[in-house]
Short mmCIF file of C-alpha atoms and ligand atoms in Angstrom, two decimals:
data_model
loop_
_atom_site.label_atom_id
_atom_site.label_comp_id
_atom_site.label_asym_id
_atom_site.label_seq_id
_atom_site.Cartn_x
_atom_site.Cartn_y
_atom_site.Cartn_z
CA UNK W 1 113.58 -102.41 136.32
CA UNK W 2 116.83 -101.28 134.40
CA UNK W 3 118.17 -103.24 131.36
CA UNK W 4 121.72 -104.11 132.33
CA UNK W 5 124.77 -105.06 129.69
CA UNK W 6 127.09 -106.93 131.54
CA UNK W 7 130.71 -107.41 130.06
CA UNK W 8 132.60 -110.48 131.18
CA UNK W 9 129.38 -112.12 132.24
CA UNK W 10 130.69 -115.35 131.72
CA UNK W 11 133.53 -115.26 133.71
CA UNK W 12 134.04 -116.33 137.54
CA UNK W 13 132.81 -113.01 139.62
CA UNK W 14 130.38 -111.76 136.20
CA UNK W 15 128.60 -114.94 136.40
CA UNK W 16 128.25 -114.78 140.22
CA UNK W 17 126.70 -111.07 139.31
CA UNK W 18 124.33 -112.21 136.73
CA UNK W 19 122.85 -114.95 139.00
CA UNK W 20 122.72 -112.52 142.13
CA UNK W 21 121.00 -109.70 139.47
CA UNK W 22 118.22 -112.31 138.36
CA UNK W 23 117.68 -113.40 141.72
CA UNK W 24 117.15 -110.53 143.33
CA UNK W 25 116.23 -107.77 141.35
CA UNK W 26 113.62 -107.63 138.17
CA UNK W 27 116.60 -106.18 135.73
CA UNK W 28 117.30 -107.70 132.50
CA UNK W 29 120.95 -108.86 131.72
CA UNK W 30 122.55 -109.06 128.48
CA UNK W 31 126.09 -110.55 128.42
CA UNK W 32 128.63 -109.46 126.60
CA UNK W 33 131.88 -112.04 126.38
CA UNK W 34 134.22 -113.27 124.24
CA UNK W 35 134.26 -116.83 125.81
CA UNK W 36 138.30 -116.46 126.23
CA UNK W 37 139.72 -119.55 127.96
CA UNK W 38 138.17 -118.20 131.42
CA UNK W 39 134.42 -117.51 130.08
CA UNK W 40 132.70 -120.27 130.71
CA UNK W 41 128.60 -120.42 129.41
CA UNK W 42 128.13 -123.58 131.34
CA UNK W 43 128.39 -120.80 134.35
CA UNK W 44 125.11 -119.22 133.55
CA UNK W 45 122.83 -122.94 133.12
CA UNK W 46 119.68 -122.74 134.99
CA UNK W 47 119.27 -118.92 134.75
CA UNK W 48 115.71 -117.46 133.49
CA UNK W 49 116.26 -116.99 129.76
CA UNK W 50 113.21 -114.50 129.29
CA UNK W 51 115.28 -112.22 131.30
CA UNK W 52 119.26 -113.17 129.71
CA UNK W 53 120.77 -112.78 126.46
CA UNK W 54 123.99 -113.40 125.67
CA UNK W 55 125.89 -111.76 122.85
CA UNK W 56 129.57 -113.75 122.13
CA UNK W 57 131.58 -110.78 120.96
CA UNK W 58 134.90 -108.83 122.30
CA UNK W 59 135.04 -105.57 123.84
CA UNK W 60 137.47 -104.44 121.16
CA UNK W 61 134.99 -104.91 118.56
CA UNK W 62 133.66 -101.08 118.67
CA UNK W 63 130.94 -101.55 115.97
CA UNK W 64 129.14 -104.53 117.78
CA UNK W 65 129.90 -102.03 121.32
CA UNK W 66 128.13 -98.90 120.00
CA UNK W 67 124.82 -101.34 118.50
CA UNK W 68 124.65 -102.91 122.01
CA UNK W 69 125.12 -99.99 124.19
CA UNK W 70 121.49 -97.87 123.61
CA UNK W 71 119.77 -100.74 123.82
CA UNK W 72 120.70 -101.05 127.61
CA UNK W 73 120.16 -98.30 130.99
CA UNK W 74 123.95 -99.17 132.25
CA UNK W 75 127.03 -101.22 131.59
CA UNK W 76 128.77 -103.28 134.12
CA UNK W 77 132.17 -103.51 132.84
CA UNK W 78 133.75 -106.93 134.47
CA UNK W 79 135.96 -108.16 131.49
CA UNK W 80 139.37 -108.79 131.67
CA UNK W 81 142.31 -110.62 131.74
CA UNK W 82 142.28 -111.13 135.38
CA UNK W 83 145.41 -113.51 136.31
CA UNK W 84 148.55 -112.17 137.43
CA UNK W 85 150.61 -115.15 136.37
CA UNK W 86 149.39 -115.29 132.71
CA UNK W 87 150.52 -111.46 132.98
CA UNK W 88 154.00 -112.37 133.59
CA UNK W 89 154.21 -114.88 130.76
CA UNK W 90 152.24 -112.85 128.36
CA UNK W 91 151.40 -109.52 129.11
CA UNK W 92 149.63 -108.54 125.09
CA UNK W 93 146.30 -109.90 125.80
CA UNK W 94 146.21 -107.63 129.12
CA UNK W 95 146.90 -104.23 127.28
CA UNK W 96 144.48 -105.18 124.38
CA UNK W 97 141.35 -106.17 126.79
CA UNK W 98 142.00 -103.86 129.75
CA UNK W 99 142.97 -101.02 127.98
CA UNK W 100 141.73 -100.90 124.77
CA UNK W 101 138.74 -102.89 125.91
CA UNK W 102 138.07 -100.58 128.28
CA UNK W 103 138.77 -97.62 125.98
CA UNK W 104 136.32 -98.87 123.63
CA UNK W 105 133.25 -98.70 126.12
CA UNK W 106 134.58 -95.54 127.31
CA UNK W 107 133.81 -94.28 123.46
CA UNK W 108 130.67 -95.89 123.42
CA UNK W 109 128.94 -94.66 126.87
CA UNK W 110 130.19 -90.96 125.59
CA UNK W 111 128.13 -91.79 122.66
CA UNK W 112 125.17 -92.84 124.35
CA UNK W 113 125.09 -91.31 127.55
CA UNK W 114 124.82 -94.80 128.89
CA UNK W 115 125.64 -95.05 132.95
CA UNK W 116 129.14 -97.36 133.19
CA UNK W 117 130.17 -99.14 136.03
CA UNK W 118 134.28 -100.19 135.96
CA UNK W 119 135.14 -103.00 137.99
CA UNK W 120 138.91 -103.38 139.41
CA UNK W 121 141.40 -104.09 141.96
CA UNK W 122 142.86 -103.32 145.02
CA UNK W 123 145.74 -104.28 143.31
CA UNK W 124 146.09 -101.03 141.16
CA UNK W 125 147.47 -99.58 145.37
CA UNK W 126 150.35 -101.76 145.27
CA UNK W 127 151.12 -103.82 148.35
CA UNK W 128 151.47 -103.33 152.06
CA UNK W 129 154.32 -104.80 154.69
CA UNK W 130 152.88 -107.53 156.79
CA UNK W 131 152.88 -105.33 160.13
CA UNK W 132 151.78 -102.02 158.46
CA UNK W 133 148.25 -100.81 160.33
CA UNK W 134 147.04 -98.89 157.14
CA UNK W 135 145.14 -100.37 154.66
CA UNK W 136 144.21 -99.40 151.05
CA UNK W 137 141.49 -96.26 151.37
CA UNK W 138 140.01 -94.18 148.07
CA UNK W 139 143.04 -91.91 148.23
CA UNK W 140 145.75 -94.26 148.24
CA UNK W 141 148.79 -93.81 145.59
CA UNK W 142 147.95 -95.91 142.70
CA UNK W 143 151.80 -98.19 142.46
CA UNK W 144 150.58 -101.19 140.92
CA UNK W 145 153.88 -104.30 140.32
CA UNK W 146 152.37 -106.03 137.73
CA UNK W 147 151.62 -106.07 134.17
CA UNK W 148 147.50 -107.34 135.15
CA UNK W 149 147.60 -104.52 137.89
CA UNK W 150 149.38 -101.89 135.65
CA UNK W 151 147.11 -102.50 132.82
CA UNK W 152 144.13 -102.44 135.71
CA UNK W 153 145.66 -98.97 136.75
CA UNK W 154 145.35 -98.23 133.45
CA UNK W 155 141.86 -98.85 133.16
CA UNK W 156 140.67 -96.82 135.80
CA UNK W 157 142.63 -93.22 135.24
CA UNK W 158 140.98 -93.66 131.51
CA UNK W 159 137.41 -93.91 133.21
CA UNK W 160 138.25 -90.80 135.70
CA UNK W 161 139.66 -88.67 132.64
CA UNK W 162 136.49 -89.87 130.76
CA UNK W 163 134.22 -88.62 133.28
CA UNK W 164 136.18 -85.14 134.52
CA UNK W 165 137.03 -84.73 129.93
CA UNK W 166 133.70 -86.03 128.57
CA UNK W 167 130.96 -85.89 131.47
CA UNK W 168 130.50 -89.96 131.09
CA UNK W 169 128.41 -90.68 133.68
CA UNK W 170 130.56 -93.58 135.17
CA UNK W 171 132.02 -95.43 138.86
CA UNK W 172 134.47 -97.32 139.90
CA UNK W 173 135.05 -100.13 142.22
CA UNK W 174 138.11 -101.90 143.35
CA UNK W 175 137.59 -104.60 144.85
CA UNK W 176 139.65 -107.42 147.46
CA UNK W 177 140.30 -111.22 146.62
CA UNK W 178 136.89 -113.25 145.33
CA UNK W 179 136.37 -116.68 146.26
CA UNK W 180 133.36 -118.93 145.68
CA UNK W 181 131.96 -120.93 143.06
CA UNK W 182 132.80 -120.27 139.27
CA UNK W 183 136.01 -119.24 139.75
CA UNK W 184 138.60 -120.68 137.16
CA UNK W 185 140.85 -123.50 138.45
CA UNK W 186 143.71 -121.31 137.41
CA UNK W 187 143.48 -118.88 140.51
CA UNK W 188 144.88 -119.77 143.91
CA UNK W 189 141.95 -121.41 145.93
CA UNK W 190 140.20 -123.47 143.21
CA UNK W 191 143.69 -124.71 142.41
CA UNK W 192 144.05 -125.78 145.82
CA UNK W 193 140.72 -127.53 146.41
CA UNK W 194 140.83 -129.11 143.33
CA UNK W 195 144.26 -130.77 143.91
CA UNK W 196 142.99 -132.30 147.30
CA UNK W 197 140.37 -132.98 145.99
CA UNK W 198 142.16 -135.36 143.07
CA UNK W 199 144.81 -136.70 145.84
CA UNK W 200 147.74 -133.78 144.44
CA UNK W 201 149.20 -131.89 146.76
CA UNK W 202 148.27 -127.97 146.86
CA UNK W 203 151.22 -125.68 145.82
CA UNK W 204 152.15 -122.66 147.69
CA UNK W 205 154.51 -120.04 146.38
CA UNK W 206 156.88 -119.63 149.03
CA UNK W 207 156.71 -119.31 152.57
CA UNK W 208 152.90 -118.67 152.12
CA UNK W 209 153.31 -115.49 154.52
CA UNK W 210 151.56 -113.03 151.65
CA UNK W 211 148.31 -111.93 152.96
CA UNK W 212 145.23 -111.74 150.73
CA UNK W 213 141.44 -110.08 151.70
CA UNK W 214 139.22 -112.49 150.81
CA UNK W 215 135.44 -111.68 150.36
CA UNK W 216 132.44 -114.04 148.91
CA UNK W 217 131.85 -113.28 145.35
CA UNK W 218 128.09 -112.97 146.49
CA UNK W 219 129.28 -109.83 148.42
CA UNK W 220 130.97 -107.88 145.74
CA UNK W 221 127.81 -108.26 143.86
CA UNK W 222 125.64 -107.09 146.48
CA UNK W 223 128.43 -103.98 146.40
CA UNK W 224 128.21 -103.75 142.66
CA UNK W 225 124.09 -103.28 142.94
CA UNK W 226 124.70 -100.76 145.83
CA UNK W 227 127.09 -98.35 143.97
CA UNK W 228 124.79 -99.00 140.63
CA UNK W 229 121.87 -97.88 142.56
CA UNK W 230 122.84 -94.85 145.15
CA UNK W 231 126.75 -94.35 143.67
CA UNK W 232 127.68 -90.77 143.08
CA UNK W 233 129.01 -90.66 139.63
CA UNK W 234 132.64 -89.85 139.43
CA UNK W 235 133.70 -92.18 142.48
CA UNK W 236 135.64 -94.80 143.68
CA UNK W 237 134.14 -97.18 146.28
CA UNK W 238 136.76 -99.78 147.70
CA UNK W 239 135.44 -103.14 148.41
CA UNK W 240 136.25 -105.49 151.01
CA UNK W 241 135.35 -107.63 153.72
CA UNK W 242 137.61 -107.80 156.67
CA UNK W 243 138.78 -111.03 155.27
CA UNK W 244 142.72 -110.72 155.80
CA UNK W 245 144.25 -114.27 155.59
CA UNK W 246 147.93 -115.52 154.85
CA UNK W 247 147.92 -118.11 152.03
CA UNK W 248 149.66 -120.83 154.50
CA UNK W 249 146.16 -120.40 156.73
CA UNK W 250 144.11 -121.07 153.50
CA UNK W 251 146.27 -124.24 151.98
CA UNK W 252 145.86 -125.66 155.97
CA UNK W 253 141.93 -124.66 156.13
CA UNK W 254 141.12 -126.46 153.21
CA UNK W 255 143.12 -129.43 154.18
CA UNK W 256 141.16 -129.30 157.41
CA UNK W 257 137.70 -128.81 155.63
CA UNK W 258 138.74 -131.86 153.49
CA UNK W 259 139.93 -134.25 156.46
CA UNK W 260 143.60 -134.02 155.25
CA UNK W 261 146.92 -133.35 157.12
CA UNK W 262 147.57 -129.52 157.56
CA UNK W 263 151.31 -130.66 155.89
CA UNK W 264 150.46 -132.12 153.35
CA UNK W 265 151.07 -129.31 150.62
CA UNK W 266 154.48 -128.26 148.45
CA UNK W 267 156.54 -124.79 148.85
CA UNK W 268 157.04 -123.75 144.87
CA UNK W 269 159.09 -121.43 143.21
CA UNK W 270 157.50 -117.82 144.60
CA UNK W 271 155.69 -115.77 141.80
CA UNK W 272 157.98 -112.50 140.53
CA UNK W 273 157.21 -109.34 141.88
CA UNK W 274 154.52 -111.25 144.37
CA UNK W 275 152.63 -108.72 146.11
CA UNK W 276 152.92 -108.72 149.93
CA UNK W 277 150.14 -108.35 151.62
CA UNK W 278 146.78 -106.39 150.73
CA UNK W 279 143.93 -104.51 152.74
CA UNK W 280 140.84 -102.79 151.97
CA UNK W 281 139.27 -100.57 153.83
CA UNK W 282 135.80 -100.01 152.82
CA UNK W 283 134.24 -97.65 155.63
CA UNK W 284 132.93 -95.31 152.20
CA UNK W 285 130.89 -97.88 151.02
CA UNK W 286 130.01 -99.16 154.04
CA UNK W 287 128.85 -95.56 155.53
CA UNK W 288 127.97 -93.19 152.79
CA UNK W 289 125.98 -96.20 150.60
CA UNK W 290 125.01 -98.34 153.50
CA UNK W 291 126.55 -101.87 152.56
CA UNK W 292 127.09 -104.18 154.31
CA UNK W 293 129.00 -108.38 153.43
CA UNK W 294 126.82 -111.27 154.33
CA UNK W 295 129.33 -113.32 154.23
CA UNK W 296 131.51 -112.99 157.57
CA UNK W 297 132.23 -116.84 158.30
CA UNK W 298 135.16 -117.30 155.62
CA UNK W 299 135.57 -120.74 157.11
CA UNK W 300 131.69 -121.79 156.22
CA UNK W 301 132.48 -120.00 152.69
CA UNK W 302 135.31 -121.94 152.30
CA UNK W 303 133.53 -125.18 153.06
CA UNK W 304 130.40 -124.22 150.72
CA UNK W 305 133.16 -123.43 147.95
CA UNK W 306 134.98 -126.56 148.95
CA UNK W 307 131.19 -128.53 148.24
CA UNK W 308 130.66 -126.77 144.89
CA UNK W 309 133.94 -127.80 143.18
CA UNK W 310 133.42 -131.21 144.36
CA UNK W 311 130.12 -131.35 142.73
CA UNK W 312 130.69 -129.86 139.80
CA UNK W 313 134.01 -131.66 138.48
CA UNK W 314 132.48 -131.48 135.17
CA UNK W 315 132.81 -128.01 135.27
CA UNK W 316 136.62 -127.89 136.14
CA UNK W 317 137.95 -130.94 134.92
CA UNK W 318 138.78 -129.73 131.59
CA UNK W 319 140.49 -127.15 132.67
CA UNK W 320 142.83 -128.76 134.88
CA UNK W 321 145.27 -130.66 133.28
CA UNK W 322 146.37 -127.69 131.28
CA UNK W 323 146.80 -125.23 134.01
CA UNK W 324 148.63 -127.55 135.89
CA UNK W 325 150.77 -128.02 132.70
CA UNK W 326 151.15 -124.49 132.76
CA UNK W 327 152.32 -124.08 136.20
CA UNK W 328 154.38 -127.36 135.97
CA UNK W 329 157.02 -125.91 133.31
CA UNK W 330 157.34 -122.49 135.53
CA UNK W 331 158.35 -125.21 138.95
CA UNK W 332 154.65 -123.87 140.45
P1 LIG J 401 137.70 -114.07 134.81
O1 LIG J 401 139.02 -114.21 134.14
O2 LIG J 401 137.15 -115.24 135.56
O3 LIG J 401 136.59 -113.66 133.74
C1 LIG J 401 136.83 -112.71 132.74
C2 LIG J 401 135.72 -112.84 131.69
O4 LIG J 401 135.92 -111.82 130.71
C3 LIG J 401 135.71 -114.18 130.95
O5 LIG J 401 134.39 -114.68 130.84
C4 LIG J 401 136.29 -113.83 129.58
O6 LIG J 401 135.80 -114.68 128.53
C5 LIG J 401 135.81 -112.40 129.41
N1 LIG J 401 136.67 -111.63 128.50
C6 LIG J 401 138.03 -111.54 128.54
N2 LIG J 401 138.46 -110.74 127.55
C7 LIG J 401 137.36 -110.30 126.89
C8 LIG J 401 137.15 -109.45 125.78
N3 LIG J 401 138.19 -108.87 125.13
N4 LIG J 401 135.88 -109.23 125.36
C9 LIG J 401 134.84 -109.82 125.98
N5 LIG J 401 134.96 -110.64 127.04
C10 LIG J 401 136.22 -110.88 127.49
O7 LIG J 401 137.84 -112.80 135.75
P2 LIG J 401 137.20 -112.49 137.18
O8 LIG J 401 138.08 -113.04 138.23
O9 LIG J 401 135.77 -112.84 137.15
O10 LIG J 401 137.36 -110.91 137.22
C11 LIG J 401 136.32 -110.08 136.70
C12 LIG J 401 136.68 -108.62 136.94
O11 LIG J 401 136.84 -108.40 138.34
C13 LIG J 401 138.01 -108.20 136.30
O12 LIG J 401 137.85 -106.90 135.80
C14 LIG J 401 138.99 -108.23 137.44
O13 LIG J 401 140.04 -107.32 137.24
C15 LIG J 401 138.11 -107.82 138.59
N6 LIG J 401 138.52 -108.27 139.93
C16 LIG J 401 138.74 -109.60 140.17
C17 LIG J 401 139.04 -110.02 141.45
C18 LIG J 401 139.25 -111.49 141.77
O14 LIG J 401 139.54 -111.83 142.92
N7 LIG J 401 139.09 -112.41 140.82
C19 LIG J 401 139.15 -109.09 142.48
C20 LIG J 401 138.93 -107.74 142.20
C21 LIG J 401 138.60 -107.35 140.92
O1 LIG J 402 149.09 -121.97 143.10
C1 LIG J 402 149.14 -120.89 143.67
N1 LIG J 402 149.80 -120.80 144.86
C2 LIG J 402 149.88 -119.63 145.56
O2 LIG J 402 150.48 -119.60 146.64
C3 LIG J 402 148.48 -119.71 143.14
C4 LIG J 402 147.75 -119.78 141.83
C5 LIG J 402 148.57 -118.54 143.87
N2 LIG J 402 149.26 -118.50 145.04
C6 LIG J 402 149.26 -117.23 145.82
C7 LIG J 402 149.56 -115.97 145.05
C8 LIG J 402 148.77 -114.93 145.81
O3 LIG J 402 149.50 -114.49 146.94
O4 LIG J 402 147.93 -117.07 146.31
C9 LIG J 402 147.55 -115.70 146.31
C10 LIG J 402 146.30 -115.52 145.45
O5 LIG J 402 146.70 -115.77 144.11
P1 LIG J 402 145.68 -115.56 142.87
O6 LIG J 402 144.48 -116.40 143.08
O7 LIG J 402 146.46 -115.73 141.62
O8 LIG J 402 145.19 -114.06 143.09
P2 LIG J 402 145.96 -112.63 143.12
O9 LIG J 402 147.23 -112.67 142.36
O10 LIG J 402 145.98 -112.18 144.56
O11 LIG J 402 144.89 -111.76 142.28
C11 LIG J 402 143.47 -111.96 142.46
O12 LIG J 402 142.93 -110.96 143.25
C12 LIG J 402 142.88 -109.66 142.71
C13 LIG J 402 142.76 -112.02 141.13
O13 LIG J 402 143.33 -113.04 140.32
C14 LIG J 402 142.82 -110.69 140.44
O14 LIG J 402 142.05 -110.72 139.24
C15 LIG J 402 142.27 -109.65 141.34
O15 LIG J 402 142.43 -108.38 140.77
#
């Protein structure tokens, strides 16, 4: 039984974490989150709260860090600022929560000697062409386009240099696209269902040719627990599900899945720097730790997802109008 601090807990893929921790392990969880526009506490309802605490603080804040740290066996570090759009309009927020955020647990593990886990991105590799065979592996080139990936990036070489400087006792994960339930209405396939599903057309940034690798939130969790449990500290595990998809294929699956004509959706103005295509290959994970994904049907994903959002509008609804404000004054 470990006692887990979980950063970010109330966001889309932390949440999906803390409910997969409590329901199948006997760890305690306390979350630490700032409840920014994407933390959501309404995510963690229904959880067992002998076994949850949750601490509203910011990663930044060092002092309440270094209390909270010995108290707990590891750290999984999830929080962020996680879109790539927001990025572009406002990159500040991204260099003060994945940087110095990041820094500041850095400090506080080499303090404690508590174990740290660093979540991130396949993004931090870049993109690939459409046609290219390779996919993203643990020695890829980090060439991230954005200011969400660079700052990502960012994060990571500070948790390598922390381990080879300071003997932290840290891993890191990058992970492939998340869907599934919890995820903010801001990111491309909650946006999507939750247009159909008010009678707006979904909006597709381009051609819709860029290719994404989709996996179940559920699965990076399982990952997570894997690489807490057998992980050799100092790596990098890549996670990823075989999940390759152009966004066109999405937009017409869940137009399918909701009874709706595969046309009906608008071409918007294309994000800047939009990342091709990208593709993890996870045979480390999968053969030196033993992992496998559960969740290999992205179509019956889709269409659990797809159920979720419609039966929890009260979740997403006030949310909505504002992002679509958002995108709305950018022609997205
Ligand atoms: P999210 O935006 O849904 O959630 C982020 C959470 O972090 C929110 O609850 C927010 O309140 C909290 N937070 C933000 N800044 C904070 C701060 N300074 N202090 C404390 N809490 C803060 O993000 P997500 O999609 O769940 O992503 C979680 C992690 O997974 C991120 O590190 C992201 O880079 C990584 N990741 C995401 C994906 C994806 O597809 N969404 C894929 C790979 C990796
Ligand atoms: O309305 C949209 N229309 C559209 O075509 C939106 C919001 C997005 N898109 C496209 C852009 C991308 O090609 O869909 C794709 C997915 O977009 P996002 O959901 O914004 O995800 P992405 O930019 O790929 O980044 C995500 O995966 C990696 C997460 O947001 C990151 O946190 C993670 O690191």
């Amino acid at each position: 039984m470990a006692k887990l601090l979980v950063t970010g807990g109330a966001g889309f893929i932390g949440s999906n974490f803390v409910h997969h921790v409590l329901g199948t392990t006997d760890d305690t969880v306390t979350v630490l989150d700032k409840l920014s526009y994407a933390g959501n506490l309404a995510s963690l309802d229904g959880l067992d709260e002998r076994r949850l605490r949750f601490v509203r603080g910011d990663i930044t804040d060092a002092e309440l860090v270094g209390e909270l740290m010995p108290e707990h066996d590891a750290v999984v570090h999830f929080a962020a600022e996680s879109h790539n759009d927001n990025s572009l309009h406002d990159p500040r927020p991204f260099l003060d929560t994945n940087i110095i955020g990041t820094y500041t647990l850095l400090e506080a593990v080499r303090r404690s000697g508590v174990r740290l886990h660093h979540i991130s991105t396949d993004e931090v590799y870049g993109d690939l062409e459409l046609d290219d065979p390779q996919r993203f592996t643990e020695t890829t080139p980090y060439n991230p386009s954005s200011p969400y990936s660079s700052t990502k990036a960012g994060s990571d070489l500070l948790v390598r240099a922390w381990v080879r400087s300071f003997g932290v006792q840290a891993t890191i994960s990058n992970c492939s696209n998340n869907y599934g339930p919890f995820q903010h209405v801001e990111k491309f396939i909650p946006r999507q269902i939750t247009n159909a599903l008010r009678g707006e057309r979904p909006k597709l940034y381009g051609a819709g040719a860029n290719v994404r690798d989709w996996i179940h939130a559920t699965d990076h969790s399982s990952a997570v627990l894997t690489i807490l449990e057998k992980g050799a500290i100092g790596e990098t595990y890549l996670i990823g599900a075989d999940g390759e998809k152009n966004n066109r294929e999405v937009v017409e699956l869940i137009l399918a899945l909701l009874g709706q004509p595969a046309d009906a959706y608008d071409s918007v103005t294309d994000r800047a720097g939009h990342d091709l295509r990208y593709a993890i290959d996870s045979t480390k994970l999968r053969t030196e730790l033993g992992w496998e994904p559960e969740f290999r049907d992205f179509e019956a994903g889709l269409a659990a997802t797809i159920d979720w959002y419609r039966d929890n509008e009260a979740w997403w609804a006030p949310a909505k109008d504002g992002v679509e404000a958002f995108y709305a004054a950018k022609g997205q």
